[in-house]
Amino acid sequence: MNNDFLNLFSFTRKYYENYTKKISLHEPVFFGNEKKYVNDAIDSTFVSSVGKYVDLFEKNFSEYTKSNKSVAVVNGTSALQVCLRLCGVKSGDEVLTQSLTFIATANAISYLNAKPIFLDVDIDTLGLSPKSLNDFLNEFGDKRQNGTFNKKTGKRIAACMPMHTFGFIGRIDEIVTICDDWNIPVIEDSAEALGSKYKGKNAGSFGKMSAFSFNGNKIITTGGGGMIVTNSDKLGLEAKHITTTAKISHKWEYDHDNVGYNFRMPNINAAIGCAQLENIEKILHNKSLLHFEYQYLFSEIGIELVKPPKNNTWNYWLNCVKLNDRRERDLFLKESHKNGILNRPVWKLLFKLDMYSSCQKDSQKNSIFLEDRIVNIISSAKF
Ligand SMILES: *Cc1c(COP(=O)(O)O)cnc(C)c1O
């Protein structure tokens, strides 16, 4: 077998020496107050959608991300869905995004009966390309009083949702500038980017709204969970209202003023979140150490480790390598899994999936290039 692969596998086995069997891509770590706070939540009987940990988690999350309002919900996908709805996406609208992303990005758009438009990413950031965005809008955008419309489909382009791949933040400032010009609200899919910064500003603070995920494989976890973040007090209040069945506050009456969702994060999950967030700096530091070990290893072998793009302070969520072609990628994955090292390829491009095959897209040149070559390598923090 390829010597470079062998070198990497033996590094991985050594780094995770306590793993006797399979080594998965990214595992959660619990070394803080998780059990204490969960026990406290159970003892209090407030395990569901009301409780002090939900409020505390939101408050601490806003402090950490330097955002005005945070609203905790059941998962990252529902956070995206609510952001889209509150930014005005309606049935029949279209939303600009990338095809190089996890399916949740497009699914959230579909839940509103809107349709994604897939634009290309930049090679160096793996994130939405401002050039692709600009080209698309100049060719198809039709700016009218009530929004920007798509000359090809006649539909309204109601939002733009870039995604911060593996915690890398692409040229988000340029994207926001372009979208401002076309009156298109930006929603950041920051599911993977908690703790990342771009030009010193936190992920989630660039768009009108932003969504984070606390699934088990993310930087911090609540079991399952998500967060809606915004600097607008008004949107924050609306997010809280619509995710708690749009109930009008009253001591006993059931009065609702909208078709809301039951998307509130349970207190028991928020208890885990509070404990995880207390340790986020330690987790990020630990993950940075792994990345530096990888940097050293890959400087000696013939595989390219992807470096965080310019202007980024990265959260080191998932490391990835860029292989030479599809054939090498497939071989690498086959050998990895044969060795019990569960490296994973980047997602299949969304326009290749049946449900999204009819969506409008641009050349997708870079996305296709990256899909053939990018593989995530084991990135768990080790404590
Ligand atoms: C994880 C993830 C989500 C969705 O998060 P869930 O909490 O699993 O619903 C959305 N977008 C991206 C890019 C993700 O990686």
Short mmCIF file of C-alpha atoms and ligand atoms in Angstrom, two decimals:
data_model
loop_
_atom_site.label_atom_id
_atom_site.label_comp_id
_atom_site.label_asym_id
_atom_site.label_seq_id
_atom_site.Cartn_x
_atom_site.Cartn_y
_atom_site.Cartn_z
CA MET A 1 0.00 0.00 0.00
CA ASN A 2 0.89 3.65 -0.48
CA ASN A 3 3.55 4.59 2.10
CA ASP A 4 2.03 8.00 2.81
CA PHE A 5 -1.26 6.35 3.74
CA LEU A 6 0.58 3.94 6.05
CA ASN A 7 2.42 6.80 7.74
CA LEU A 8 -0.84 8.59 8.41
CA PHE A 9 -2.59 5.47 9.70
CA SER A 10 0.22 4.68 12.11
CA PHE A 11 0.18 8.29 13.33
CA THR A 12 -3.56 8.03 13.93
CA ARG A 13 -3.26 4.70 15.76
CA LYS A 14 -0.54 6.13 17.97
CA TYR A 15 -2.32 9.42 18.66
CA TYR A 16 -5.49 7.61 19.68
CA GLU A 17 -3.69 4.77 21.45
CA ASN A 18 -6.61 4.06 23.76
CA TYR A 19 -8.83 3.10 20.85
CA THR A 20 -8.47 -0.61 20.29
CA LYS A 21 -11.04 -0.91 17.52
CA LYS A 22 -12.52 1.62 15.18
CA ILE A 23 -11.57 5.29 15.40
CA SER A 24 -14.41 7.55 14.34
CA LEU A 25 -14.10 10.95 12.76
CA HIS A 26 -15.19 13.19 15.60
CA GLU A 27 -16.31 12.19 19.06
CA PRO A 28 -17.76 14.40 21.79
CA VAL A 29 -15.78 14.95 25.00
CA PHE A 30 -17.27 15.23 28.50
CA PHE A 31 -14.90 16.20 31.28
CA GLY A 32 -16.70 19.10 32.96
CA ASN A 33 -19.97 19.72 34.76
CA GLU A 34 -22.21 17.83 32.32
CA LYS A 35 -23.39 15.14 34.76
CA LYS A 36 -23.72 17.60 37.63
CA TYR A 37 -25.95 19.96 35.65
CA VAL A 38 -28.04 17.14 34.14
CA ASN A 39 -28.63 15.73 37.62
CA ASP A 40 -29.57 19.18 38.81
CA ALA A 41 -32.05 19.55 35.95
CA ILE A 42 -33.63 16.18 36.82
CA ASP A 43 -33.78 17.02 40.54
CA SER A 44 -35.51 20.29 39.70
CA THR A 45 -38.11 18.37 37.57
CA PHE A 46 -37.59 21.02 34.87
CA VAL A 47 -36.34 18.68 32.17
CA SER A 48 -38.41 19.96 29.28
CA SER A 49 -38.79 23.22 27.42
CA VAL A 50 -38.73 25.52 30.45
CA GLY A 51 -35.85 25.83 32.90
CA LYS A 52 -32.88 27.83 34.06
CA TYR A 53 -30.33 26.02 31.90
CA VAL A 54 -32.05 27.03 28.66
CA ASP A 55 -31.91 30.68 29.67
CA LEU A 56 -28.35 30.38 30.97
CA PHE A 57 -27.14 28.57 27.86
CA GLU A 58 -28.61 31.30 25.65
CA LYS A 59 -27.09 34.07 27.75
CA ASN A 60 -23.64 32.47 27.81
CA PHE A 61 -23.83 31.67 24.11
CA SER A 62 -24.58 35.30 23.27
CA GLU A 63 -21.63 36.36 25.40
CA TYR A 64 -19.32 33.87 23.71
CA THR A 65 -20.39 34.71 20.16
CA LYS A 66 -20.82 38.43 20.91
CA SER A 67 -24.36 38.44 19.56
CA ASN A 68 -27.38 40.28 20.91
CA LYS A 69 -29.83 37.39 21.02
CA SER A 70 -29.52 33.62 21.08
CA VAL A 71 -32.47 31.23 20.96
CA ALA A 72 -31.87 27.55 21.75
CA VAL A 73 -33.73 24.99 19.64
CA VAL A 74 -33.89 21.23 19.10
CA ASN A 75 -31.31 21.01 16.33
CA GLY A 76 -29.32 22.98 13.80
CA THR A 77 -31.63 22.17 10.91
CA SER A 78 -34.65 23.67 12.68
CA ALA A 79 -32.52 26.70 13.59
CA LEU A 80 -31.82 27.20 9.86
CA GLN A 81 -35.48 26.74 9.01
CA VAL A 82 -36.57 29.39 11.51
CA CYS A 83 -33.89 31.83 10.33
CA LEU A 84 -35.11 31.46 6.75
CA ARG A 85 -38.72 31.96 7.74
CA LEU A 86 -37.99 35.04 9.85
CA CYS A 87 -35.91 36.56 7.07
CA GLY A 88 -39.00 36.35 4.90
CA VAL A 89 -38.50 33.19 2.82
CA LYS A 90 -41.88 31.98 1.62
CA SER A 91 -43.32 29.15 -0.42
CA GLY A 92 -42.17 29.43 -4.05
CA ASP A 93 -39.11 31.58 -3.24
CA GLU A 94 -35.52 30.69 -4.07
CA VAL A 95 -32.45 30.74 -1.82
CA LEU A 96 -28.84 31.05 -2.96
CA THR A 97 -26.49 28.54 -1.37
CA GLN A 98 -23.72 26.06 -2.17
CA SER A 99 -23.96 22.41 -3.23
CA LEU A 100 -20.81 21.58 -1.28
CA THR A 101 -22.56 21.32 2.08
CA PHE A 102 -24.34 18.92 4.39
CA ILE A 103 -27.86 18.16 3.22
CA ALA A 104 -29.44 20.01 6.16
CA THR A 105 -28.66 23.35 4.48
CA ALA A 106 -30.86 22.51 1.50
CA ASN A 107 -33.46 20.61 3.52
CA ALA A 108 -34.12 23.65 5.69
CA ILE A 109 -34.86 25.60 2.49
CA SER A 110 -37.18 22.84 1.28
CA TYR A 111 -39.16 22.78 4.54
CA LEU A 112 -40.36 26.29 3.61
CA ASN A 113 -41.33 25.05 0.14
CA ALA A 114 -38.55 27.20 -1.27
CA LYS A 115 -35.88 25.99 -3.68
CA PRO A 116 -32.10 26.19 -3.41
CA ILE A 117 -29.95 27.64 -6.18
CA PHE A 118 -26.48 26.09 -6.05
CA LEU A 119 -23.50 28.41 -6.58
CA ASP A 120 -19.85 27.43 -6.69
CA VAL A 121 -17.39 27.63 -3.80
CA ASP A 122 -13.84 28.98 -3.69
CA ILE A 123 -11.02 26.42 -3.83
CA ASP A 124 -9.13 27.94 -0.89
CA THR A 125 -12.05 28.46 1.52
CA LEU A 126 -14.46 25.63 0.54
CA GLY A 127 -17.08 28.33 1.11
CA LEU A 128 -19.46 30.22 -1.17
CA SER A 129 -17.56 32.19 -3.79
CA PRO A 130 -18.39 35.92 -3.95
CA LYS A 131 -17.36 35.84 -7.60
CA SER A 132 -19.88 33.09 -8.39
CA LEU A 133 -22.50 35.02 -6.44
CA ASN A 134 -21.74 38.23 -8.28
CA ASP A 135 -21.72 36.52 -11.68
CA PHE A 136 -25.02 34.79 -11.00
CA LEU A 137 -26.78 37.94 -9.82
CA ASN A 138 -25.44 40.01 -12.71
CA GLU A 139 -26.74 37.41 -15.18
CA PHE A 140 -30.05 36.44 -13.56
CA GLY A 141 -30.85 39.10 -10.96
CA ASP A 142 -33.72 41.46 -11.58
CA LYS A 143 -33.93 44.10 -8.87
CA ARG A 144 -37.47 45.25 -8.23
CA GLN A 145 -39.29 47.23 -5.55
CA ASN A 146 -40.30 44.10 -3.63
CA GLY A 147 -37.01 42.22 -3.89
CA THR A 148 -34.64 40.61 -6.32
CA PHE A 149 -36.14 38.20 -8.85
CA ASN A 150 -34.61 35.46 -10.96
CA LYS A 151 -34.86 36.33 -14.68
CA LYS A 152 -34.78 32.64 -15.58
CA THR A 153 -37.52 31.32 -13.28
CA GLY A 154 -39.44 34.48 -12.41
CA LYS A 155 -39.15 33.53 -8.73
CA ARG A 156 -38.05 35.80 -5.90
CA ILE A 157 -34.53 35.26 -4.57
CA ALA A 158 -35.39 35.64 -0.92
CA ALA A 159 -32.14 34.87 0.89
CA CYS A 160 -28.54 33.78 0.58
CA MET A 161 -27.23 31.09 2.91
CA PRO A 162 -23.46 30.52 2.82
CA MET A 163 -22.06 27.67 4.92
CA HIS A 164 -18.75 27.73 6.82
CA THR A 165 -17.27 24.41 5.74
CA PHE A 166 -15.44 22.48 8.50
CA GLY A 167 -15.25 25.73 10.49
CA PHE A 168 -13.47 27.67 7.71
CA ILE A 169 -15.02 31.06 7.07
CA GLY A 170 -15.01 32.06 3.41
CA ARG A 171 -15.16 35.58 1.98
CA ILE A 172 -18.21 36.39 4.06
CA ASP A 173 -17.64 40.15 4.11
CA GLU A 174 -17.71 40.29 0.30
CA ILE A 175 -20.80 38.07 0.23
CA VAL A 176 -22.63 40.38 2.63
CA THR A 177 -21.65 43.45 0.59
CA ILE A 178 -22.96 41.90 -2.64
CA CYS A 179 -26.19 40.72 -1.02
CA ASP A 180 -26.77 44.13 0.60
CA ASP A 181 -26.51 45.62 -2.85
CA TRP A 182 -29.24 43.29 -4.12
CA ASN A 183 -31.39 43.58 -0.98
CA ILE A 184 -30.96 39.88 -0.21
CA PRO A 185 -30.68 38.93 3.48
CA VAL A 186 -27.72 36.71 4.42
CA ILE A 187 -28.21 33.77 6.79
CA GLU A 188 -25.03 32.04 7.89
CA ASP A 189 -25.10 28.28 8.25
CA SER A 190 -22.58 28.34 11.10
CA ALA A 191 -23.37 24.78 12.20
CA GLU A 192 -19.69 23.83 11.94
CA ALA A 193 -18.11 27.13 12.86
CA LEU A 194 -18.62 27.76 16.58
CA GLY A 195 -15.43 29.39 17.83
CA SER A 196 -14.16 30.40 14.38
CA LYS A 197 -13.45 34.02 13.54
CA TYR A 198 -12.96 35.96 10.32
CA LYS A 199 -10.92 39.17 10.51
CA GLY A 200 -11.44 38.97 14.27
CA LYS A 201 -15.23 38.73 14.08
CA ASN A 202 -17.16 35.68 15.26
CA ALA A 203 -18.87 33.21 12.95
CA GLY A 204 -22.54 34.04 13.04
CA SER A 205 -22.09 37.80 13.39
CA PHE A 206 -21.98 38.68 9.69
CA GLY A 207 -25.45 37.78 8.45
CA LYS A 208 -28.87 38.99 9.49
CA MET A 209 -29.31 35.69 11.32
CA SER A 210 -27.22 32.62 11.88
CA ALA A 211 -27.67 28.99 12.96
CA PHE A 212 -25.40 26.72 15.00
CA SER A 213 -25.64 22.98 15.69
CA PHE A 214 -24.84 20.98 18.82
CA ASN A 215 -25.17 17.56 17.28
CA GLY A 216 -22.88 14.92 18.80
CA ASN A 217 -20.19 15.44 16.17
CA LYS A 218 -19.92 19.23 16.40
CA ILE A 219 -17.44 21.36 18.40
CA ILE A 220 -19.69 21.21 21.47
CA THR A 221 -22.78 19.07 21.89
CA THR A 222 -26.08 19.06 23.75
CA GLY A 223 -26.93 15.56 22.53
CA GLY A 224 -29.02 17.19 19.83
CA GLY A 225 -29.56 20.90 19.61
CA GLY A 226 -29.14 24.13 17.77
CA MET A 227 -28.98 27.88 18.30
CA ILE A 228 -30.46 30.79 16.40
CA VAL A 229 -28.30 33.89 16.69
CA THR A 230 -29.02 37.46 15.64
CA ASN A 231 -28.01 40.99 16.51
CA SER A 232 -31.58 42.19 16.01
CA ASP A 233 -33.57 42.24 19.24
CA LYS A 234 -36.77 42.12 17.21
CA LEU A 235 -35.78 38.99 15.27
CA GLY A 236 -34.53 37.40 18.49
CA LEU A 237 -37.90 37.87 20.16
CA GLU A 238 -39.70 36.58 17.07
CA ALA A 239 -37.44 33.51 17.02
CA LYS A 240 -38.20 32.73 20.65
CA HIS A 241 -41.93 33.22 20.03
CA ILE A 242 -42.22 31.11 16.89
CA THR A 243 -40.12 28.24 18.31
CA THR A 244 -42.36 28.02 21.39
CA THR A 245 -45.66 27.45 19.52
CA ALA A 246 -46.23 31.21 19.10
CA LYS A 247 -47.93 31.25 22.47
CA ILE A 248 -48.89 34.63 23.89
CA SER A 249 -47.60 34.81 27.42
CA HIS A 250 -50.41 34.41 29.96
CA LYS A 251 -50.68 32.66 33.32
CA TRP A 252 -53.27 30.15 32.13
CA GLU A 253 -54.82 30.98 28.73
CA TYR A 254 -53.86 29.07 25.59
CA ASP A 255 -53.59 31.84 23.08
CA HIS A 256 -51.41 31.55 19.97
CA ASP A 257 -51.05 34.14 17.23
CA ASN A 258 -49.29 32.12 14.52
CA VAL A 259 -48.55 28.59 13.31
CA GLY A 260 -45.47 28.18 15.47
CA TYR A 261 -43.15 25.26 16.08
CA ASN A 262 -42.35 23.10 19.07
CA PHE A 263 -38.63 23.63 18.51
CA ARG A 264 -37.54 24.75 21.99
CA MET A 265 -34.41 23.05 23.35
CA PRO A 266 -35.23 20.96 26.45
CA ASN A 267 -33.64 22.10 29.71
CA ILE A 268 -31.88 18.76 30.11
CA ASN A 269 -30.02 19.28 26.82
CA ALA A 270 -29.25 22.88 27.70
CA ALA A 271 -27.71 21.63 30.97
CA ILE A 272 -25.19 19.66 28.91
CA GLY A 273 -24.68 22.70 26.69
CA CYS A 274 -23.85 24.96 29.65
CA ALA A 275 -21.19 22.53 30.83
CA GLN A 276 -19.75 22.11 27.33
CA LEU A 277 -19.56 25.84 26.72
CA GLU A 278 -17.61 26.29 29.97
CA ASN A 279 -14.86 24.19 28.42
CA ILE A 280 -14.91 25.41 24.84
CA GLU A 281 -11.52 27.14 25.06
CA LYS A 282 -9.93 23.92 26.29
CA ILE A 283 -11.60 21.93 23.53
CA LEU A 284 -10.44 24.40 20.84
CA HIS A 285 -6.92 24.43 22.24
CA ASN A 286 -6.76 20.66 22.33
CA LYS A 287 -7.98 20.43 18.74
CA SER A 288 -5.41 23.00 17.64
CA LEU A 289 -2.66 20.76 19.05
CA LEU A 290 -3.85 17.90 16.87
CA HIS A 291 -3.84 20.17 13.82
CA PHE A 292 -0.25 21.23 14.53
CA GLU A 293 0.78 17.59 14.84
CA TYR A 294 -0.88 16.95 11.49
CA GLN A 295 0.96 19.94 10.00
CA TYR A 296 4.24 18.45 11.11
CA LEU A 297 3.38 14.97 9.84
CA PHE A 298 2.12 16.19 6.46
CA SER A 299 5.19 18.34 5.90
CA GLU A 300 7.08 15.04 5.74
CA ILE A 301 4.72 13.05 3.52
CA GLY A 302 3.27 13.51 0.06
CA ILE A 303 -0.31 14.33 0.94
CA GLU A 304 -1.67 17.88 1.15
CA LEU A 305 -3.21 18.93 4.44
CA VAL A 306 -5.73 21.70 3.83
CA LYS A 307 -4.81 24.84 5.78
CA PRO A 308 -7.37 27.30 7.13
CA PRO A 309 -7.94 30.15 4.66
CA LYS A 310 -6.67 33.72 5.01
CA ASN A 311 -8.11 35.98 7.72
CA ASN A 312 -9.37 32.98 9.69
CA THR A 313 -8.98 32.08 13.32
CA TRP A 314 -10.09 28.51 12.88
CA ASN A 315 -11.95 26.33 15.39
CA TYR A 316 -10.06 23.25 14.09
CA TRP A 317 -13.33 21.34 13.81
CA LEU A 318 -12.53 18.84 11.04
CA ASN A 319 -9.10 18.46 9.47
CA CYS A 320 -9.04 17.49 5.83
CA VAL A 321 -6.61 16.46 3.12
CA LYS A 322 -6.71 17.11 -0.61
CA LEU A 323 -5.82 14.01 -2.63
CA ASN A 324 -4.76 13.93 -6.25
CA ASP A 325 -7.92 12.60 -7.87
CA ARG A 326 -11.06 10.53 -7.37
CA ARG A 327 -9.19 7.27 -7.77
CA GLU A 328 -6.73 8.12 -5.00
CA ARG A 329 -9.58 9.34 -2.83
CA ASP A 330 -11.43 6.06 -3.18
CA LEU A 331 -8.31 4.05 -2.47
CA PHE A 332 -7.53 6.16 0.60
CA LEU A 333 -11.03 5.67 1.98
CA LYS A 334 -10.95 1.94 1.30
CA GLU A 335 -7.60 1.50 3.05
CA SER A 336 -8.66 3.78 5.93
CA HIS A 337 -11.76 1.75 6.66
CA LYS A 338 -9.90 -1.55 6.27
CA ASN A 339 -7.64 -0.26 9.06
CA GLY A 340 -10.56 0.75 11.28
CA ILE A 341 -9.85 4.45 10.76
CA LEU A 342 -13.14 5.97 9.74
CA ASN A 343 -11.98 8.87 7.54
CA ARG A 344 -14.86 10.32 5.52
CA PRO A 345 -15.11 12.04 2.13
CA VAL A 346 -16.63 15.49 1.74
CA TRP A 347 -20.37 15.36 1.01
CA LYS A 348 -21.76 14.27 -2.32
CA LEU A 349 -22.68 17.52 -4.09
CA LEU A 350 -26.33 18.23 -3.42
CA PHE A 351 -27.35 18.74 -7.06
CA LYS A 352 -26.40 15.09 -7.64
CA LEU A 353 -29.13 13.95 -5.27
CA ASP A 354 -32.53 13.16 -6.81
CA MET A 355 -34.44 15.69 -4.71
CA TYR A 356 -32.15 18.53 -5.73
CA SER A 357 -31.25 17.55 -9.29
CA SER A 358 -33.68 20.02 -10.85
CA CYS A 359 -32.29 23.03 -8.98
CA GLN A 360 -30.62 25.82 -10.90
CA LYS A 361 -26.83 25.87 -10.58
CA ASP A 362 -23.75 27.48 -12.06
CA SER A 363 -20.69 25.66 -13.48
CA GLN A 364 -19.84 24.06 -10.10
CA LYS A 365 -16.29 23.74 -11.36
CA ASN A 366 -14.56 24.10 -7.99
CA SER A 367 -17.19 22.09 -6.13
CA ILE A 368 -16.70 19.15 -8.49
CA PHE A 369 -12.92 19.44 -8.21
CA LEU A 370 -13.12 19.41 -4.41
CA GLU A 371 -15.71 16.62 -4.21
CA ASP A 372 -13.26 14.34 -6.00
CA ARG A 373 -10.38 15.11 -3.66
CA ILE A 374 -11.33 16.25 -0.16
CA VAL A 375 -11.36 13.73 2.68
CA ASN A 376 -11.82 14.51 6.36
CA ILE A 377 -9.36 12.82 8.66
CA ILE A 378 -9.83 11.86 12.30
CA SER A 379 -10.23 15.05 14.31
CA SER A 380 -11.47 14.18 17.80
CA ALA A 381 -10.04 16.14 20.68
CA LYS A 382 -8.08 13.87 23.02
CA PHE A 383 -8.21 14.39 26.78
C1 LIG B 1 -24.61 19.64 11.38
C2 LIG B 1 -25.00 20.55 10.31
C3 LIG B 1 -26.31 21.08 10.21
C4 LIG B 1 -27.49 20.62 10.99
O1 LIG B 1 -27.37 20.39 12.29
P1 LIG B 1 -28.29 19.34 13.06
O2 LIG B 1 -28.13 19.82 14.46
O3 LIG B 1 -27.69 18.00 12.82
O4 LIG B 1 -29.68 19.45 12.58
C5 LIG B 1 -26.58 22.03 9.25
N1 LIG B 1 -25.65 22.43 8.39
C6 LIG B 1 -24.40 21.94 8.41
C7 LIG B 1 -23.42 22.42 7.43
C8 LIG B 1 -24.04 20.98 9.36
O5 LIG B 1 -22.79 20.49 9.35
#
